[in-house]
mmCIF file of C-alpha atoms in Angstrom:
data_model
loop_
_atom_site.group_PDB
_atom_site.id
_atom_site.type_symbol
_atom_site.label_atom_id
_atom_site.label_comp_id
_atom_site.label_asym_id
_atom_site.label_seq_id
_atom_site.Cartn_x
_atom_site.Cartn_y
_atom_site.Cartn_z
ATOM 1 C CA UNK B 1 -81.040 11.053 -35.121
ATOM 2 C CA UNK B 2 -81.879 13.297 -38.069
ATOM 3 C CA UNK B 3 -78.715 15.288 -37.383
ATOM 4 C CA UNK B 4 -76.675 12.079 -37.272
ATOM 5 C CA UNK B 5 -78.126 10.944 -40.603
ATOM 6 C CA UNK B 6 -77.392 14.331 -42.158
ATOM 7 C CA UNK B 7 -73.791 14.181 -40.960
ATOM 8 C CA UNK B 8 -73.332 10.688 -42.424
ATOM 9 C CA UNK B 9 -74.848 11.835 -45.723
ATOM 10 C CA UNK B 10 -72.489 14.803 -45.826
ATOM 11 C CA UNK B 11 -69.502 12.530 -45.295
ATOM 12 C CA UNK B 12 -70.662 10.209 -48.075
ATOM 13 C CA UNK B 13 -71.125 13.132 -50.462
ATOM 14 C CA UNK B 14 -67.421 13.992 -50.300
ATOM 15 C CA UNK B 15 -66.391 10.643 -51.838
ATOM 16 C CA UNK B 16 -65.821 10.635 -55.645
ATOM 17 C CA UNK B 17 -68.171 8.582 -57.804
ATOM 18 C CA UNK B 18 -66.836 5.307 -59.255
ATOM 19 C CA UNK B 19 -66.942 4.372 -62.981
ATOM 20 C CA UNK B 20 -68.359 1.075 -64.236
ATOM 21 C CA UNK B 21 -66.594 -1.143 -66.790
ATOM 22 C CA UNK B 22 -68.622 0.305 -69.688
ATOM 23 C CA UNK B 23 -67.893 3.890 -68.763
ATOM 24 C CA UNK B 24 -71.240 4.393 -67.090
ATOM 25 C CA UNK B 25 -71.330 5.678 -63.546
ATOM 26 C CA UNK B 26 -71.481 2.765 -61.107
ATOM 27 C CA UNK B 27 -73.376 2.939 -57.824
ATOM 28 C CA UNK B 28 -71.098 4.559 -55.260
ATOM 29 C CA UNK B 29 -69.648 2.203 -52.668
ATOM 30 C CA UNK B 30 -71.049 2.450 -49.178
ATOM 31 C CA UNK B 31 -68.671 4.509 -47.039
ATOM 32 C CA UNK B 32 -67.537 3.022 -43.745
ATOM 33 C CA UNK B 33 -69.364 4.420 -40.728
ATOM 34 C CA UNK B 34 -67.814 7.634 -39.495
ATOM 35 C CA UNK B 35 -68.123 7.076 -35.760
ATOM 36 C CA UNK B 36 -66.746 10.480 -34.835
ATOM 37 C CA UNK B 37 -69.387 12.298 -36.890
ATOM 38 C CA UNK B 38 -72.117 9.999 -35.601
ATOM 39 C CA UNK B 39 -71.036 10.534 -32.003
ATOM 40 C CA UNK B 40 -70.773 14.316 -32.432
ATOM 41 C CA UNK B 41 -74.184 14.512 -34.103
ATOM 42 C CA UNK B 42 -75.863 12.512 -31.349
ATOM 43 C CA UNK B 43 -74.315 14.689 -28.648
ATOM 44 C CA UNK B 44 -75.541 17.779 -30.502
ATOM 45 C CA UNK B 45 -79.045 16.302 -30.448
ATOM 46 C CA UNK B 46 -78.637 15.872 -26.689
ATOM 47 C CA UNK B 47 -77.566 19.486 -26.269
ATOM 48 C CA UNK B 48 -80.542 20.796 -28.261
ATOM 49 C CA UNK B 49 -83.162 18.348 -26.945
ATOM 50 C CA UNK B 50 -81.980 16.905 -23.610
ATOM 51 C CA UNK B 51 -85.427 15.600 -22.664
ATOM 52 C CA UNK B 52 -85.832 13.690 -25.924
ATOM 53 C CA UNK B 53 -82.230 12.483 -25.847
ATOM 54 C CA UNK B 54 -82.454 11.156 -22.286
ATOM 55 C CA UNK B 55 -85.770 9.452 -23.017
ATOM 56 C CA UNK B 56 -84.393 7.759 -26.140
ATOM 57 C CA UNK B 57 -81.093 6.702 -24.538
ATOM 58 C CA UNK B 58 -82.917 5.448 -21.454
ATOM 59 C CA UNK B 59 -85.248 3.368 -23.630
ATOM 60 C CA UNK B 60 -82.327 2.030 -25.686
ATOM 61 C CA UNK B 61 -80.482 1.048 -22.504
ATOM 62 C CA UNK B 62 -83.291 -1.338 -21.471
ATOM 63 C CA UNK B 63 -84.315 -2.687 -24.885
ATOM 64 C CA UNK B 64 -83.763 -6.398 -24.375
ATOM 65 C CA UNK B 65 -84.040 -7.145 -28.098
ATOM 66 C CA UNK B 66 -80.844 -5.146 -28.727
ATOM 67 C CA UNK B 67 -77.322 -6.563 -28.371
ATOM 68 C CA UNK B 68 -75.682 -5.765 -25.003
ATOM 69 C CA UNK B 69 -73.148 -3.487 -26.707
ATOM 70 C CA UNK B 70 -75.988 -1.285 -27.992
ATOM 71 C CA UNK B 71 -77.543 -0.987 -24.526
ATOM 72 C CA UNK B 72 -74.167 -0.118 -23.004
ATOM 73 C CA UNK B 73 -73.517 2.418 -25.761
ATOM 74 C CA UNK B 74 -76.731 4.223 -24.825
ATOM 75 C CA UNK B 75 -75.436 4.754 -21.278
ATOM 76 C CA UNK B 76 -72.039 5.770 -22.679
ATOM 77 C CA UNK B 77 -73.713 8.479 -24.778
ATOM 78 C CA UNK B 78 -75.339 9.854 -21.633
ATOM 79 C CA UNK B 79 -71.905 10.050 -20.004
ATOM 80 C CA UNK B 80 -70.522 11.815 -23.087
ATOM 81 C CA UNK B 81 -73.311 14.371 -22.967
ATOM 82 C CA UNK B 82 -72.585 15.095 -19.296
ATOM 83 C CA UNK B 83 -68.884 15.580 -20.042
ATOM 84 C CA UNK B 84 -69.567 17.797 -23.047
ATOM 85 C CA UNK B 85 -72.218 20.061 -21.515
ATOM 86 C CA UNK B 86 -71.900 19.892 -17.728
ATOM 87 C CA UNK B 87 -73.280 23.319 -16.780
ATOM 88 C CA UNK B 88 -76.038 23.507 -19.381
ATOM 89 C CA UNK B 89 -77.434 20.130 -18.296
ATOM 90 C CA UNK B 90 -78.192 21.155 -14.706
ATOM 91 C CA UNK B 91 -81.924 21.764 -15.411
ATOM 92 C CA UNK B 92 -82.165 18.273 -16.944
ATOM 93 C CA UNK B 93 -80.322 16.390 -14.193
ATOM 94 C CA UNK B 94 -83.347 14.346 -13.023
ATOM 95 C CA UNK B 95 -83.896 13.165 -16.601
ATOM 96 C CA UNK B 96 -80.256 12.123 -16.933
ATOM 97 C CA UNK B 97 -80.277 10.301 -13.596
ATOM 98 C CA UNK B 98 -83.489 8.423 -14.330
ATOM 99 C CA UNK B 99 -82.203 7.368 -17.758
ATOM 100 C CA UNK B 100 -79.014 6.020 -16.152
ATOM 101 C CA UNK B 101 -80.993 4.179 -13.461
ATOM 102 C CA UNK B 102 -83.424 2.440 -15.831
ATOM 103 C CA UNK B 103 -81.091 -0.498 -16.625
ATOM 104 C CA UNK B 104 -80.614 -1.169 -12.887
ATOM 105 C CA UNK B 105 -84.162 -2.470 -12.439
ATOM 106 C CA UNK B 106 -83.777 -5.480 -10.100
ATOM 107 C CA UNK B 107 -86.823 -7.164 -11.632
ATOM 108 C CA UNK B 108 -84.679 -7.880 -14.737
ATOM 109 C CA UNK B 109 -81.523 -9.423 -13.194
ATOM 110 C CA UNK B 110 -79.743 -10.070 -16.496
ATOM 111 C CA UNK B 111 -80.181 -6.436 -17.570
ATOM 112 C CA UNK B 112 -79.038 -5.100 -14.203
ATOM 113 C CA UNK B 113 -75.982 -7.346 -14.153
ATOM 114 C CA UNK B 114 -74.876 -6.445 -17.674
ATOM 115 C CA UNK B 115 -75.465 -2.702 -17.164
ATOM 116 C CA UNK B 116 -74.165 -2.283 -13.614
ATOM 117 C CA UNK B 117 -70.655 -1.227 -14.622
ATOM 118 C CA UNK B 118 -71.773 1.355 -17.197
ATOM 119 C CA UNK B 119 -74.476 2.839 -14.966
ATOM 120 C CA UNK B 120 -72.120 2.992 -11.979
ATOM 121 C CA UNK B 121 -69.555 4.838 -14.095
ATOM 122 C CA UNK B 122 -72.228 7.310 -15.212
ATOM 123 C CA UNK B 123 -73.418 7.945 -11.648
ATOM 124 C CA UNK B 124 -69.847 8.521 -10.457
ATOM 125 C CA UNK B 125 -69.381 11.067 -13.226
ATOM 126 C CA UNK B 126 -72.556 12.882 -12.180
ATOM 127 C CA UNK B 127 -71.464 12.997 -8.525
ATOM 128 C CA UNK B 128 -68.004 14.225 -9.520
ATOM 129 C CA UNK B 129 -69.270 17.026 -11.754
ATOM 130 C CA UNK B 130 -72.369 18.285 -9.941
ATOM 131 C CA UNK B 131 -72.321 19.517 -6.315
ATOM 132 C CA UNK B 132 -76.112 19.101 -6.244
ATOM 133 C CA UNK B 133 -75.728 15.325 -6.742
ATOM 134 C CA UNK B 134 -74.483 13.110 -3.912
ATOM 135 C CA UNK B 135 -74.332 9.368 -3.255
ATOM 136 C CA UNK B 136 -74.349 7.656 0.138
ATOM 137 C CA UNK B 137 -72.694 4.253 0.071
ATOM 138 C CA UNK B 138 -74.141 2.735 3.293
ATOM 139 C CA UNK B 139 -77.763 3.392 2.287
ATOM 140 C CA UNK B 140 -77.237 3.100 -1.491
ATOM 141 C CA UNK B 141 -79.182 6.311 -2.009
ATOM 142 C CA UNK B 142 -78.592 9.121 -4.458
ATOM 143 C CA UNK B 143 -79.716 12.726 -3.866
ATOM 144 C CA UNK B 144 -80.331 15.139 -6.743
ATOM 145 C CA UNK B 145 -81.037 18.843 -6.240
ATOM 146 C CA UNK B 146 -83.064 20.446 -9.010
ATOM 147 C CA UNK B 147 -83.319 23.880 -10.600
ATOM 148 C CA UNK B 148 -86.881 24.105 -9.214
ATOM 149 C CA UNK B 149 -85.666 23.759 -5.620
ATOM 150 C CA UNK B 150 -86.864 20.166 -5.133
ATOM 151 C CA UNK B 151 -84.532 17.475 -3.793
ATOM 152 C CA UNK B 152 -85.074 13.970 -5.182
ATOM 153 C CA UNK B 153 -83.817 10.855 -3.396
ATOM 154 C CA UNK B 154 -83.312 7.641 -5.364
ATOM 155 C CA UNK B 155 -82.799 4.141 -3.965
ATOM 156 C CA UNK B 156 -80.202 2.388 -6.117
ATOM 157 C CA UNK B 157 -81.157 -1.027 -4.765
ATOM 158 C CA UNK B 158 -84.580 -0.718 -6.400
ATOM 159 C CA UNK B 159 -83.645 1.899 -9.051
ATOM 160 C CA UNK B 160 -86.660 3.972 -8.024
ATOM 161 C CA UNK B 161 -87.448 7.435 -6.693
ATOM 162 C CA UNK B 162 -87.591 7.053 -2.904
ATOM 163 C CA UNK B 163 -88.371 10.534 -1.518
ATOM 164 C CA UNK B 164 -89.315 14.015 -2.746
ATOM 165 C CA UNK B 165 -88.107 16.828 -0.469
ATOM 166 C CA UNK B 166 -89.825 20.157 -1.038
ATOM 167 C CA UNK B 167 -89.051 23.426 0.717
ATOM 168 C CA UNK B 168 -86.466 25.423 -1.213
ATOM 169 C CA UNK B 169 -87.908 28.246 -3.284
ATOM 170 C CA UNK B 170 -84.897 28.505 -5.612
ATOM 171 C CA UNK B 171 -82.403 26.198 -7.294
ATOM 172 C CA UNK B 172 -80.442 23.796 -5.092
ATOM 173 C CA UNK B 173 -76.755 24.708 -5.315
ATOM 174 C CA UNK B 174 -75.212 21.860 -3.331
ATOM 175 C CA UNK B 175 -76.177 19.010 -1.042
ATOM 176 C CA UNK B 176 -74.623 16.160 0.911
ATOM 177 C CA UNK B 177 -75.624 13.166 2.983
ATOM 178 C CA UNK B 178 -74.272 12.759 6.486
ATOM 179 C CA UNK B 179 -71.801 9.829 6.520
ATOM 180 C CA UNK B 180 -74.398 7.481 8.036
ATOM 181 C CA UNK B 181 -76.955 8.530 5.413
ATOM 182 C CA UNK B 182 -79.658 9.363 7.970
ATOM 183 C CA UNK B 183 -79.578 13.143 7.362
ATOM 184 C CA UNK B 184 -79.211 15.302 4.275
ATOM 185 C CA UNK B 185 -78.165 18.957 4.091
ATOM 186 C CA UNK B 186 -79.097 21.045 1.021
ATOM 187 C CA UNK B 187 -78.053 24.614 0.246
ATOM 188 C CA UNK B 188 -79.609 27.185 -2.083
ATOM 189 C CA UNK B 189 -77.323 30.130 -2.790
ATOM 190 C CA UNK B 190 -80.134 32.174 -4.351
ATOM 191 C CA UNK B 191 -82.226 32.106 -1.177
ATOM 192 C CA UNK B 192 -79.198 31.955 1.172
ATOM 193 C CA UNK B 193 -80.633 29.075 3.155
ATOM 194 C CA UNK B 194 -79.487 25.659 4.315
ATOM 195 C CA UNK B 195 -82.114 22.977 4.895
ATOM 196 C CA UNK B 196 -81.787 19.815 6.957
ATOM 197 C CA UNK B 197 -83.735 16.696 6.048
ATOM 198 C CA UNK B 198 -84.321 13.278 7.572
ATOM 199 C CA UNK B 199 -83.063 10.725 5.067
ATOM 200 C CA UNK B 200 -83.404 7.512 7.068
ATOM 201 C CA UNK B 201 -86.079 4.815 7.043
ATOM 202 C CA UNK B 202 -86.942 4.618 10.726
ATOM 203 C CA UNK B 203 -89.491 6.410 12.862
ATOM 204 C CA UNK B 204 -92.412 8.526 11.687
ATOM 205 C CA UNK B 205 -90.537 9.481 8.517
ATOM 206 C CA UNK B 206 -90.929 5.944 7.150
ATOM 207 C CA UNK B 207 -94.734 6.406 7.081
ATOM 208 C CA UNK B 208 -94.752 9.694 5.163
ATOM 209 C CA UNK B 209 -94.633 8.089 1.723
ATOM 210 C CA UNK B 210 -92.738 9.867 -1.024
ATOM 211 C CA UNK B 211 -93.071 13.306 0.573
ATOM 212 C CA UNK B 212 -90.373 14.065 3.151
ATOM 213 C CA UNK B 213 -90.309 16.746 5.832
ATOM 214 C CA UNK B 214 -87.672 19.336 6.653
ATOM 215 C CA UNK B 215 -85.962 19.112 10.046
ATOM 216 C CA UNK B 216 -84.939 22.766 10.100
ATOM 217 C CA UNK B 217 -83.702 25.781 8.168
ATOM 218 C CA UNK B 218 -80.496 27.763 8.739
ATOM 219 C CA UNK B 219 -79.885 31.215 7.304
ATOM 220 C CA UNK B 220 -76.527 31.408 5.505
ATOM 221 C CA UNK B 221 -75.213 34.934 6.091
ATOM 222 C CA UNK B 222 -71.963 34.898 4.173
ATOM 223 C CA UNK B 223 -70.654 36.473 0.996
ATOM 224 C CA UNK B 224 -71.275 34.269 -2.010
ATOM 225 C CA UNK B 225 -69.249 34.697 -5.204
ATOM 226 C CA UNK B 226 -70.992 36.016 -8.310
ATOM 227 C CA UNK B 227 -68.539 34.376 -10.705
ATOM 228 C CA UNK B 228 -70.207 31.860 -13.039
ATOM 229 C CA UNK B 229 -68.937 28.330 -12.621
ATOM 230 C CA UNK B 230 -67.993 28.768 -8.963
ATOM 231 C CA UNK B 231 -68.169 25.353 -7.277
ATOM 232 C CA UNK B 232 -69.993 25.353 -3.950
ATOM 233 C CA UNK B 233 -69.674 22.250 -1.794
ATOM 234 C CA UNK B 234 -71.129 20.966 1.491
ATOM 235 C CA UNK B 235 -69.028 18.790 3.818
ATOM 236 C CA UNK B 236 -70.186 17.340 7.115
ATOM 237 C CA UNK B 237 -67.984 18.432 10.032
ATOM 238 C CA UNK B 238 -69.905 16.498 12.725
ATOM 239 C CA UNK B 239 -73.233 14.644 13.020
ATOM 240 C CA UNK B 240 -74.923 18.029 13.618
ATOM 241 C CA UNK B 241 -72.913 20.532 11.545
ATOM 242 C CA UNK B 242 -71.635 21.162 8.040
ATOM 243 C CA UNK B 243 -69.126 23.423 6.355
ATOM 244 C CA UNK B 244 -69.803 25.214 3.078
ATOM 245 C CA UNK B 245 -66.921 25.972 0.720
ATOM 246 C CA UNK B 246 -66.667 27.736 -2.626
ATOM 247 C CA UNK B 247 -63.774 26.784 -4.875
ATOM 248 C CA UNK B 248 -62.131 25.224 -1.796
ATOM 249 C CA UNK B 249 -62.400 28.432 0.259
ATOM 250 C CA UNK B 250 -64.429 28.175 3.476
ATOM 251 C CA UNK B 251 -67.630 30.225 3.587
ATOM 252 C CA UNK B 252 -68.622 29.133 7.094
ATOM 253 C CA UNK B 253 -69.735 26.342 9.408
ATOM 254 C CA UNK B 254 -73.380 25.820 10.314
ATOM 255 C CA UNK B 255 -75.107 23.769 12.986
ATOM 256 C CA UNK B 256 -78.464 22.084 12.613
ATOM 257 C CA UNK B 257 -81.145 23.869 14.655
ATOM 258 C CA UNK B 258 -82.478 21.954 17.680
#
């Protein structure tokens, strides 16, 4: 916000001073808001302080005393930050996701209804840009792989964190739900391993609380590209197997261990 104020002040300083009727210098007129400078300054704040930015935008998105357009603008700024700094935001992905989900709290129906379109657009953008973010439509759950190797599952019906899956010892590169949403596969390129997780609500898993358990681990013995920005993706080939691709080139197919 300080950067935004400084940018507005700089824009105002470029306007010439007006003269009063008696020759004395009159107070300068207020310049119209420069939305481009304001937008750019806010995004720069987000780049420098993503934690603070996400916290502030998330709070603004649920502030019921603000006009709806202000709450929607807060979500729009989160989308703009994702578009502007996709790669550099990977460590802050959980913060971005939780800020986007805050307005979807079902306990405040009016807020959820007014924010559903903006939050849905933001979540689609996250899924499109990050291979470590995936949404399953039948279960309404969102998976987010983190730089710390943890996989977070969110339930969009309640806008809450539903499961925490721990097992990877390095950053999660890509993940994907099975079509039915009952299983999740996550891949870490740094440790060359593929993990399989139960992601359904039935059986013993439903009594484990937030902590989930791994169904198995598969070693991924294939050449991985060193080029920065390479896009690795997981696609389910059958209920028990997945394919891993990098920039649309197949790296191999892997079957879940029995």
